[in-house]
Structure formats: C-alpha cells, structure tokens
Amino acid sequence: MSPHTLPLLSFLARLTFSLLAAPLGAVAQQPALKSHEINPDSSVTLRLYAPTAASVTVGLDYDRAVPMARGSDGVWTYTTPPLVPALHMYSLTSDGTAILDPLNPAVDPCLRLLTNEVTVPGAAQIWDVADVPHGVVHRHIYHTAVIRGLQGDAETYYVYTPPGYDSRSGKTYPVLYLLHGWTHVAESWMHCGQAHLILDNLAAQGRTVPAIVVMPLNYGDMDFVLGADQWDDPSKVAHNLGVFSTALLTEIIPQVEALYRASPRREDRAIAGLSMGGGESLVIGLGHPDVFGWVGGFSAAVGYHDLDGAFPNMSPQTAPQLLWVSCATGDGGFPATGRFIAWLKAKGMAPMAVETPGVHNWAVWRDNLIHFAPLLFRPPAPSPQR
C-alpha cells in the first residue's frame, strides 16, 4: 500500500464506521433536511435525524459536548451562539457513539476525531483566495529512521515556497517550521488553516519577508495519537516530543536545506505551532537557541507541572529574537499559558504575550499566523541613542 493513500483510507474508514454506527433509521429513512444551516446572525443550526437514539450531543470547536434537542419527527437540533466568520468544527455523538454528519461531506482530515466542518461566511478575509501571485506547495515523503509507528516508516512534510521563489538564483530564504496540533495531519495547516493563502496575501501586501514554510507530520511516535490517550503521562508526552525533535533536527531540516534555497543561519530559522505543535515549538525552539532565532506558540500545550524540567537551561542571553506566546481568553489552556508567561518573565525572558478573544479553534490560529508571520526575519530594532 502506498503511504500516499493513507489519509484518504483513514477518512473512508472513519466515514464508513460513522455510517454503520449511526441508528439504522438515520441512514435508511433520512428525511429531507439541512443538517447545517447558517443563520443571519452567524449562528449555525445543526440537525441530525436519529429517531431511535436516546441522546445526541454535539461538540463545537473541540469544546465539551452539549445535548441536542429531540423533535417529534426524530430530528435532533442545536443552534450555536453567533460565530466569527471562519472555519468551525463540530462533532456528533449518538448514544455515546461518535458519528459524522451523514449530510455534510466537509470533514476534518484528522487522525482520531470524527469531526465535520462548517464555514461561516463574512467580509473578505486574508485567508480567502485572491487575485495575487501564489506560492507553490510541494509534498515530500521520506523513509525516517527515527519516528515510530508510521507504515513503511514513511514520514510526510509539505514545503511552501513563496511567490517568485527561484531555485536557480543565488538568493537564500529564511524558513518557518510550522507545526500542527494533536490529531491533525501534515496538511492541516493548509486544509484547515489556509496557511498558504494567508502567506500569499500577506506577501502581496508587502507585510512579510519572503520565506519558505515547512509543515511536517509532527509526531515522534504515532501511538501518541492513535493509541490510548497519553496526555496525563508526562513520560509519554516527553517521549513523543523528544523523538520528533530528533527527526526535525537530524532528518527534516537537513533535507530542506539540501533541496531548497534555505538559509542555514539561526537568524533565518523560525519554529511555531498550535496546541501540541505549539508546545513542541516552544520546547524545541527554546531548547536549541543555536538553531532557531524566532519561536512561537499558539494556544500551546504548556500545562507542565515542572516547567524547569520541561525547559532546562533557559537564559536571556540565548533568547530568540522573538518569543511569541498567545492564547485565546476562552481557551481551556488560558490559565496554563498565563502561568507559563509568568514563569518566563521570572527567568528574565521577554515573551510577546498575546491574548485574543475566542476559543481553541482555527479562527484563533489563523489570526495568530496572520499577526505572527509579519514579525519574522526582521533586523533587530536599533538601540536608542543615549
């Protein structure tokens, strides 16, 4: 089996399981209805026909599940609060079994959750397709000697080259290593985050330094995402992160710098990510100040009981030029982020602490990238004259 087919087969298997797990009446006697309807106030009404179910719940944007209301016709309904114009996720359970919305073909291509997508429209956004020069996205698959649990040991990463990139020129480009969250896949920053379109549009507005962006499948051990939940075991978290760190530093970065006009200078390398990938970015970036000059964590997984153990040898003298730490105020990880920022400051570090409205979702992470990317690879501000 080719590793190229794995994301598609994973999706088809999850979809088949979802339909088989749904109540028989939901498949065989589905009435005509809109399963996801966007209302004038930007709320979304969700509907599921499940006449034999005793309970149906829906989780919005990775948040806790809430009950749907059953109608006399067997249609369960829930209307969300007004949502910001962006991509949103929802997950359904029927009598405790996770299912996909059988009437919504838009599905998040993640590895673990059964999640549908709905896009709330609004005014033109910087992640929309626009009539501007576009970069190119390249897919790479290589045989890893480090990462565990991949079929055929086939690791995937994507490389975005900016508009005007010329592999034949003598010019080199800075590189941003952009990491996804837990359950996500290597293409999630493009499929869900629209990162390539954001970067195209920022470049067209002259807001960014032209850069290469690398988006890997950032698991060290696939059992960390495909096996039992391991987030409560610090040793499993550290193992997954440590193995991926080795793969990034010894396999992915050397390949990128051999295949592309990528600068090898610390000042020209950045690492950032969301959720799990945000925690990885902070640990790897701050732990290797000789490799990365720019570090960012978006809604980062930094709920460590022992921050000194997770981030050893912190020093203001080796701090990155930019240390961005952001979290939405409605995110469950907001308190942990606040503790991490306070700990950084106590260590003499100077993080750019960013609070935004929102929750743990792609609307927030897209916005983080929009504001983070223009800060990268700029020369240091001159010291004030005395």
GROMACS .gro file of C-alpha atoms in nm:
model
  386
    1MET     CA    1   0.000   0.000   0.000
    2SER     CA    2   0.134   0.342  -0.089
    3PRO     CA    3   0.171   0.587   0.200
    4HIS     CA    4   0.012   0.847  -0.029
    5THR     CA    5  -0.324   0.670   0.017
    6LEU     CA    6  -0.323   0.663   0.398
    7PRO     CA    7  -0.507   0.994   0.467
    8LEU     CA    8  -0.781   0.901   0.219
    9LEU     CA    9  -0.816   0.547   0.354
   10SER     CA   10  -0.826   0.680   0.710
   11PHE     CA   11  -1.107   0.918   0.615
   12LEU     CA   12  -1.304   0.647   0.430
   13ALA     CA   13  -1.268   0.406   0.722
   14ARG     CA   14  -1.391   0.669   0.966
   15LEU     CA   15  -1.679   0.764   0.740
   16THR     CA   16  -1.784   0.400   0.696
   17PHE     CA   17  -1.766   0.342   1.069
   18SER     CA   18  -1.970   0.656   1.129
   19LEU     CA   19  -2.250   0.547   0.899
   20LEU     CA   20  -2.254   0.195   1.037
   21ALA     CA   21  -2.259   0.325   1.393
   22ALA     CA   22  -2.548   0.564   1.328
   23PRO     CA   23  -2.900   0.446   1.410
   24LEU     CA   24  -3.043   0.249   1.118
   25GLY     CA   25  -3.327   0.492   1.076
   26ALA     CA   26  -3.081   0.778   1.035
   27VAL     CA   27  -2.950   0.612   0.719
   28ALA     CA   28  -3.250   0.430   0.575
   29GLN     CA   29  -3.527   0.685   0.639
   30GLN     CA   30  -3.345   1.016   0.626
   31PRO     CA   31  -3.599   1.295   0.561
   32ALA     CA   32  -3.513   1.600   0.353
   33LEU     CA   33  -3.345   1.847   0.585
   34LYS     CA   34  -3.049   2.083   0.610
   35SER     CA   35  -2.809   1.929   0.856
   36HIS     CA   36  -2.610   2.252   0.898
   37GLU     CA   37  -2.776   2.586   0.830
   38ILE     CA   38  -2.605   2.923   0.876
   39ASN     CA   39  -2.842   3.182   1.019
   40PRO     CA   40  -2.845   3.561   0.954
   41ASP     CA   41  -2.681   3.629   1.293
   42SER     CA   42  -2.389   3.393   1.204
   43SER     CA   43  -2.513   3.122   1.437
   44VAL     CA   44  -2.538   2.770   1.293
   45THR     CA   45  -2.830   2.533   1.337
   46LEU     CA   46  -2.724   2.170   1.335
   47ARG     CA   47  -2.967   1.884   1.273
   48LEU     CA   48  -2.939   1.506   1.285
   49TYR     CA   49  -3.213   1.255   1.208
   50ALA     CA   50  -3.180   0.981   1.469
   51PRO     CA   51  -3.528   0.860   1.562
   52THR     CA   52  -3.412   0.564   1.770
   53ALA     CA   53  -3.145   0.748   1.968
   54ALA     CA   54  -3.197   0.819   2.338
   55SER     CA   55  -2.944   1.104   2.343
   56VAL     CA   56  -2.746   1.304   2.089
   57THR     CA   57  -2.474   1.556   2.171
   58VAL     CA   58  -2.262   1.799   1.970
   59GLY     CA   59  -1.920   1.943   2.045
   60LEU     CA   60  -1.826   2.271   1.879
   61ASP     CA   61  -1.465   2.367   1.804
   62TYR     CA   62  -1.312   2.092   2.021
   63ASP     CA   63  -1.512   2.212   2.324
   64ARG     CA   64  -1.720   1.998   2.560
   65ALA     CA   65  -2.027   1.832   2.414
   66VAL     CA   66  -2.374   1.976   2.476
   67PRO     CA   67  -2.709   1.799   2.431
   68MET     CA   68  -2.919   1.842   2.119
   69ALA     CA   69  -3.299   1.870   2.146
   70ARG     CA   70  -3.516   1.593   2.003
   71GLY     CA   71  -3.817   1.683   1.789
   72SER     CA   72  -4.128   1.470   1.746
   73ASP     CA   73  -4.010   1.387   1.394
   74GLY     CA   74  -3.689   1.225   1.524
   75VAL     CA   75  -3.472   1.522   1.421
   76TRP     CA   76  -3.229   1.642   1.687
   77THR     CA   77  -3.143   2.014   1.675
   78TYR     CA   78  -2.893   2.253   1.829
   79THR     CA   79  -2.826   2.618   1.744
   80THR     CA   80  -2.484   2.759   1.828
   81PRO     CA   81  -2.417   3.109   1.956
   82PRO     CA   82  -2.318   3.358   1.682
   83LEU     CA   83  -1.980   3.253   1.543
   84VAL     CA   84  -1.697   3.455   1.396
   85PRO     CA   85  -1.664   3.426   1.017
   86ALA     CA   86  -1.419   3.138   0.979
   87LEU     CA   87  -1.392   2.760   0.968
   88HIS     CA   88  -1.558   2.581   1.260
   89MET     CA   89  -1.565   2.214   1.360
   90TYR     CA   90  -1.846   2.011   1.513
   91SER     CA   91  -1.855   1.652   1.634
   92LEU     CA   92  -2.166   1.441   1.696
   93THR     CA   93  -2.234   1.150   1.927
   94SER     CA   94  -2.543   0.931   1.921
   95ASP     CA   95  -2.600   0.727   2.237
   96GLY     CA   96  -2.233   0.771   2.318
   97THR     CA   97  -2.102   0.665   1.977
   98ALA     CA   98  -1.910   0.923   1.773
   99ILE     CA   99  -2.054   0.969   1.424
  100LEU     CA  100  -2.012   1.202   1.128
  101ASP     CA  101  -2.294   1.417   0.994
  102PRO     CA  102  -2.415   1.199   0.704
  103LEU     CA  103  -2.536   1.505   0.511
  104ASN     CA  104  -2.217   1.712   0.534
  105PRO     CA  105  -1.928   1.598   0.313
  106ALA     CA  106  -1.689   1.854   0.467
  107VAL     CA  107  -1.478   1.653   0.712
  108ASP     CA  108  -1.165   1.745   0.905
  109PRO     CA  109  -0.892   1.504   0.783
  110CYS     CA  110  -0.757   1.433   1.130
  111LEU     CA  111  -0.632   1.104   1.270
  112ARG     CA  112  -0.854   1.049   1.570
  113LEU     CA  113  -1.171   1.261   1.592
  114LEU     CA  114  -1.485   1.229   1.380
  115THR     CA  115  -1.533   1.597   1.301
  116ASN     CA  116  -1.735   1.785   1.039
  117GLU     CA  117  -1.658   2.133   0.915
  118VAL     CA  118  -1.877   2.437   0.855
  119THR     CA  119  -1.753   2.772   0.725
  120VAL     CA  120  -1.936   3.082   0.846
  121PRO     CA  121  -1.911   3.347   0.572
  122GLY     CA  122  -1.830   3.711   0.630
  123ALA     CA  123  -1.642   4.001   0.478
  124ALA     CA  124  -1.336   3.920   0.269
  125GLN     CA  125  -1.061   3.772   0.486
  126ILE     CA  126  -0.688   3.747   0.436
  127TRP     CA  127  -0.721   3.367   0.414
  128ASP     CA  128  -0.952   3.385   0.113
  129VAL     CA  129  -0.837   3.310  -0.240
  130ALA     CA  130  -0.739   3.640  -0.403
  131ASP     CA  131  -0.608   3.754  -0.739
  132VAL     CA  132  -0.246   3.776  -0.625
  133PRO     CA  133   0.074   3.586  -0.705
  134HIS     CA  134   0.070   3.247  -0.537
  135GLY     CA  135   0.343   3.035  -0.389
  136VAL     CA  136   0.387   2.666  -0.459
  137VAL     CA  137   0.326   2.377  -0.217
  138HIS     CA  138   0.549   2.069  -0.252
  139ARG     CA  139   0.484   1.733  -0.086
  140HIS     CA  140   0.773   1.518   0.037
  141ILE     CA  141   0.769   1.162   0.169
  142TYR     CA  142   1.088   1.008   0.303
  143HIS     CA  143   1.198   0.700   0.495
  144THR     CA  144   1.252   0.801   0.857
  145ALA     CA  145   1.496   0.619   1.081
  146VAL     CA  146   1.364   0.798   1.389
  147ILE     CA  147   0.984   0.836   1.401
  148ARG     CA  148   0.798   0.530   1.526
  149GLY     CA  149   0.472   0.372   1.414
  150LEU     CA  150   0.446   0.505   1.058
  151GLN     CA  151   0.350   0.248   0.795
  152GLY     CA  152   0.661   0.182   0.592
  153ASP     CA  153   0.841   0.440   0.810
  154ALA     CA  154   0.713   0.698   0.560
  155GLU     CA  155   0.718   1.049   0.707
  156THR     CA  156   0.542   1.334   0.523
  157TYR     CA  157   0.613   1.704   0.515
  158TYR     CA  158   0.496   1.991   0.296
  159VAL     CA  159   0.707   2.282   0.180
  160TYR     CA  160   0.560   2.616   0.072
  161THR     CA  161   0.785   2.830  -0.144
  162PRO     CA  162   0.684   3.196  -0.173
  163PRO     CA  163   0.578   3.377  -0.492
  164GLY     CA  164   0.885   3.448  -0.703
  165TYR     CA  165   1.095   3.173  -0.547
  166ASP     CA  166   1.374   3.076  -0.787
  167SER     CA  167   1.575   2.765  -0.713
  168ARG     CA  168   1.836   2.870  -0.969
  169SER     CA  169   1.921   3.203  -0.810
  170GLY     CA  170   2.191   3.260  -0.554
  171LYS     CA  171   1.940   3.405  -0.310
  172THR     CA  172   1.862   3.213   0.008
  173TYR     CA  173   1.537   3.232   0.203
  174PRO     CA  174   1.456   3.214   0.573
  175VAL     CA  175   1.247   2.918   0.686
  176LEU     CA  176   0.949   2.884   0.920
  177TYR     CA  177   0.881   2.534   1.056
  178LEU     CA  178   0.505   2.535   1.122
  179LEU     CA  179   0.362   2.257   1.340
  180HIS     CA  180   0.004   2.127   1.374
  181GLY     CA  181  -0.190   2.011   1.679
  182TRP     CA  182  -0.278   1.673   1.823
  183THR     CA  183  -0.495   1.456   1.592
  184HIS     CA  184  -0.405   1.683   1.297
  185VAL     CA  185  -0.208   1.576   0.990
  186ALA     CA  186   0.071   1.732   0.787
  187GLU     CA  187  -0.172   1.913   0.554
  188SER     CA  188  -0.387   2.054   0.835
  189TRP     CA  189  -0.224   2.398   0.830
  190MET     CA  190  -0.333   2.424   0.466
  191HIS     CA  191  -0.665   2.237   0.471
  192CYS     CA  192  -0.793   2.398   0.790
  193GLY     CA  193  -0.556   2.690   0.844
  194GLN     CA  194  -0.531   2.819   0.486
  195ALA     CA  195  -0.168   2.898   0.569
  196HIS     CA  196  -0.059   2.906   0.204
  197LEU     CA  197  -0.332   3.158   0.116
  198ILE     CA  198  -0.257   3.369   0.422
  199LEU     CA  199   0.110   3.382   0.325
  200ASP     CA  200   0.027   3.463  -0.038
  201ASN     CA  201  -0.195   3.753   0.064
  202LEU     CA  202   0.045   3.887   0.327
  203ALA     CA  203   0.323   3.880   0.067
  204ALA     CA  204   0.104   4.065  -0.186
  205GLN     CA  205   0.050   4.338   0.073
  206GLY     CA  206   0.423   4.363   0.138
  207ARG     CA  207   0.382   4.265   0.502
  208THR     CA  208   0.619   3.967   0.518
  209VAL     CA  209   0.977   3.882   0.437
  210PRO     CA  210   0.960   3.614   0.163
  211ALA     CA  211   1.017   3.280   0.338
  212ILE     CA  212   0.994   2.906   0.291
  213VAL     CA  213   0.744   2.733   0.523
  214VAL     CA  214   0.779   2.366   0.620
  215MET     CA  215   0.479   2.176   0.760
  216PRO     CA  216   0.564   1.824   0.883
  217LEU     CA  217   0.364   1.545   1.039
  218ASN     CA  218   0.495   1.632   1.384
  219TYR     CA  219   0.453   1.315   1.588
  220GLY     CA  220   0.751   1.129   1.727
  221ASP     CA  221   0.553   0.812   1.796
  222MET     CA  222   0.221   0.751   1.619
  223ASP     CA  223   0.094   0.562   1.924
  224PHE     CA  224   0.075   0.901   2.096
  225VAL     CA  225  -0.217   0.993   1.870
  226LEU     CA  226  -0.352   0.654   1.756
  227GLY     CA  227  -0.327   0.471   2.089
  228ALA     CA  228  -0.487   0.538   2.427
  229ASP     CA  229  -0.491   0.900   2.545
  230GLN     CA  230  -0.145   0.967   2.690
  231TRP     CA  231  -0.161   1.336   2.779
  232ASP     CA  232  -0.177   1.261   3.153
  233ASP     CA  233   0.152   1.071   3.139
  234PRO     CA  234   0.444   1.320   3.131
  235SER     CA  235   0.686   1.049   3.021
  236LYS     CA  236   0.473   0.972   2.712
  237VAL     CA  237   0.446   1.343   2.626
  238ALA     CA  238   0.823   1.383   2.661
  239HIS     CA  239   0.890   1.069   2.457
  240ASN     CA  240   0.672   1.182   2.166
  241LEU     CA  241   0.823   1.530   2.168
  242GLY     CA  242   1.181   1.409   2.204
  243VAL     CA  243   1.159   1.166   1.914
  244PHE     CA  244   1.001   1.425   1.686
  245SER     CA  245   1.265   1.680   1.789
  246THR     CA  246   1.536   1.437   1.680
  247ALA     CA  247   1.361   1.378   1.346
  248LEU     CA  248   1.321   1.750   1.285
  249LEU     CA  249   1.682   1.837   1.367
  250THR     CA  250   1.855   1.539   1.204
  251GLU     CA  251   1.626   1.450   0.913
  252ILE     CA  252   1.380   1.721   0.809
  253ILE     CA  253   1.591   2.036   0.844
  254PRO     CA  254   1.894   1.884   0.663
  255GLN     CA  255   1.668   1.767   0.379
  256VAL     CA  256   1.502   2.107   0.342
  257GLU     CA  257   1.836   2.284   0.336
  258ALA     CA  258   1.968   2.039   0.076
  259LEU     CA  259   1.663   2.061  -0.153
  260TYR     CA  260   1.575   2.431  -0.128
  261ARG     CA  261   1.744   2.768  -0.120
  262ALA     CA  262   1.706   2.766   0.259
  263SER     CA  263   1.936   2.971   0.476
  264PRO     CA  264   2.116   2.766   0.743
  265ARG     CA  265   2.160   3.063   0.976
  266ARG     CA  266   1.996   3.065   1.316
  267GLU     CA  267   1.869   3.417   1.244
  268ASP     CA  268   1.685   3.278   0.941
  269ARG     CA  269   1.507   2.989   1.114
  270ALA     CA  270   1.176   3.010   1.299
  271ILE     CA  271   0.957   2.747   1.462
  272ALA     CA  272   0.593   2.789   1.564
  273GLY     CA  273   0.285   2.578   1.606
  274LEU     CA  274  -0.059   2.537   1.757
  275SER     CA  275  -0.170   2.337   2.063
  276MET     CA  276   0.051   2.024   2.073
  277GLY     CA  277   0.266   2.176   1.799
  278GLY     CA  278   0.286   2.500   1.995
  279GLY     CA  279   0.425   2.316   2.296
  280GLU     CA  280   0.669   2.132   2.070
  281SER     CA  281   0.778   2.460   1.911
  282LEU     CA  282   0.847   2.622   2.246
  283VAL     CA  283   1.037   2.324   2.388
  284ILE     CA  284   1.240   2.264   2.072
  285GLY     CA  285   1.294   2.630   1.989
  286LEU     CA  286   1.398   2.740   2.337
  287GLY     CA  287   1.597   2.420   2.387
  288HIS     CA  288   1.801   2.479   2.070
  289PRO     CA  289   1.883   2.852   2.062
  290ASP     CA  290   2.169   2.781   1.822
  291VAL     CA  291   1.916   2.652   1.565
  292PHE     CA  292   1.611   2.882   1.595
  293GLY     CA  293   1.611   3.260   1.624
  294TRP     CA  294   1.232   3.301   1.626
  295VAL     CA  295   0.987   3.095   1.835
  296GLY     CA  296   0.606   3.098   1.862
  297GLY     CA  297   0.340   2.906   2.049
  298PHE     CA  298  -0.029   2.944   1.955
  299SER     CA  299  -0.262   2.803   2.226
  300ALA     CA  300   0.041   2.596   2.317
  301ALA     CA  301   0.029   2.280   2.528
  302VAL     CA  302   0.239   2.409   2.819
  303GLY     CA  303   0.048   2.264   3.113
  304TYR     CA  304   0.363   2.113   3.262
  305HIS     CA  305   0.375   2.057   3.638
  306ASP     CA  306   0.753   2.106   3.621
  307LEU     CA  307   0.835   2.392   3.383
  308ASP     CA  308   1.201   2.392   3.492
  309GLY     CA  309   1.227   2.028   3.387
  310ALA     CA  310   1.048   2.083   3.055
  311PHE     CA  311   1.251   2.393   2.968
  312PRO     CA  312   1.601   2.345   3.113
  313ASN     CA  313   1.889   2.588   3.073
  314MET     CA  314   1.675   2.893   2.997
  315SER     CA  315   1.884   3.205   2.959
  316PRO     CA  316   1.805   3.561   2.847
  317GLN     CA  317   2.147   3.564   2.679
  318THR     CA  318   2.035   3.292   2.435
  319ALA     CA  319   1.675   3.409   2.396
  320PRO     CA  320   1.523   3.417   2.047
  321GLN     CA  321   1.476   3.748   1.875
  322LEU     CA  322   1.102   3.690   1.906
  323LEU     CA  323   0.932   3.469   2.164
  324TRP     CA  324   0.559   3.480   2.088
  325VAL     CA  325   0.316   3.313   2.330
  326SER     CA  326  -0.055   3.356   2.252
  327CYS     CA  327  -0.381   3.211   2.374
  328ALA     CA  328  -0.750   3.295   2.344
  329THR     CA  329  -0.923   3.401   2.664
  330GLY     CA  330  -1.194   3.134   2.621
  331ASP     CA  331  -0.940   2.853   2.568
  332GLY     CA  332  -0.922   2.586   2.839
  333GLY     CA  333  -0.544   2.627   2.832
  334PHE     CA  334  -0.555   3.000   2.906
  335PRO     CA  335  -0.464   2.966   3.278
  336ALA     CA  336  -0.168   2.739   3.197
  337THR     CA  337  -0.048   2.986   2.934
  338GLY     CA  338  -0.064   3.265   3.192
  339ARG     CA  339   0.146   3.061   3.436
  340PHE     CA  340   0.398   2.987   3.161
  341ILE     CA  341   0.431   3.354   3.068
  342ALA     CA  342   0.481   3.449   3.434
  343TRP     CA  343   0.746   3.175   3.464
  344LEU     CA  344   0.926   3.304   3.154
  345LYS     CA  345   0.936   3.656   3.293
  346ALA     CA  346   1.070   3.528   3.625
  347LYS     CA  347   1.353   3.367   3.425
  348GLY     CA  348   1.441   3.703   3.274
  349MET     CA  349   1.282   3.627   2.937
  350ALA     CA  350   1.074   3.884   2.749
  351PRO     CA  351   0.791   3.700   2.574
  352MET     CA  352   0.544   3.876   2.348
  353ALA     CA  353   0.232   3.771   2.537
  354VAL     CA  354  -0.078   3.790   2.318
  355GLU     CA  355  -0.436   3.747   2.439
  356THR     CA  356  -0.717   3.727   2.185
  357PRO     CA  357  -1.091   3.667   2.201
  358GLY     CA  358  -1.203   3.318   2.109
  359VAL     CA  359  -1.156   2.954   2.199
  360HIS     CA  360  -0.932   2.662   2.095
  361ASN     CA  361  -1.007   2.671   1.722
  362TRP     CA  362  -0.883   2.751   1.374
  363ALA     CA  363  -1.026   3.102   1.373
  364VAL     CA  364  -0.779   3.187   1.650
  365TRP     CA  365  -0.485   3.002   1.495
  366ARG     CA  366  -0.535   3.164   1.154
  367ASP     CA  367  -0.539   3.502   1.325
  368ASN     CA  368  -0.223   3.414   1.518
  369LEU     CA  369  -0.040   3.329   1.196
  370ILE     CA  370  -0.162   3.649   1.030
  371HIS     CA  371  -0.005   3.859   1.305
  372PHE     CA  372   0.299   3.640   1.377
  373ALA     CA  373   0.435   3.594   1.024
  374PRO     CA  374   0.493   3.967   0.952
  375LEU     CA  375   0.720   3.993   1.258
  376LEU     CA  376   0.963   3.726   1.139
  377PHE     CA  377   1.310   3.769   0.993
  378ARG     CA  378   1.327   4.143   1.052
  379PRO     CA  379   1.654   4.303   1.160
  380PRO     CA  380   1.675   4.393   1.528
  381ALA     CA  381   1.547   4.737   1.617
  382PRO     CA  382   1.835   4.981   1.675
  383SER     CA  383   1.919   5.055   2.037
  384PRO     CA  384   1.809   5.403   2.146
  385GLN     CA  385   2.084   5.663   2.138
  386ARG     CA  386   2.197   5.796   2.472
   0.00000   0.00000   0.00000
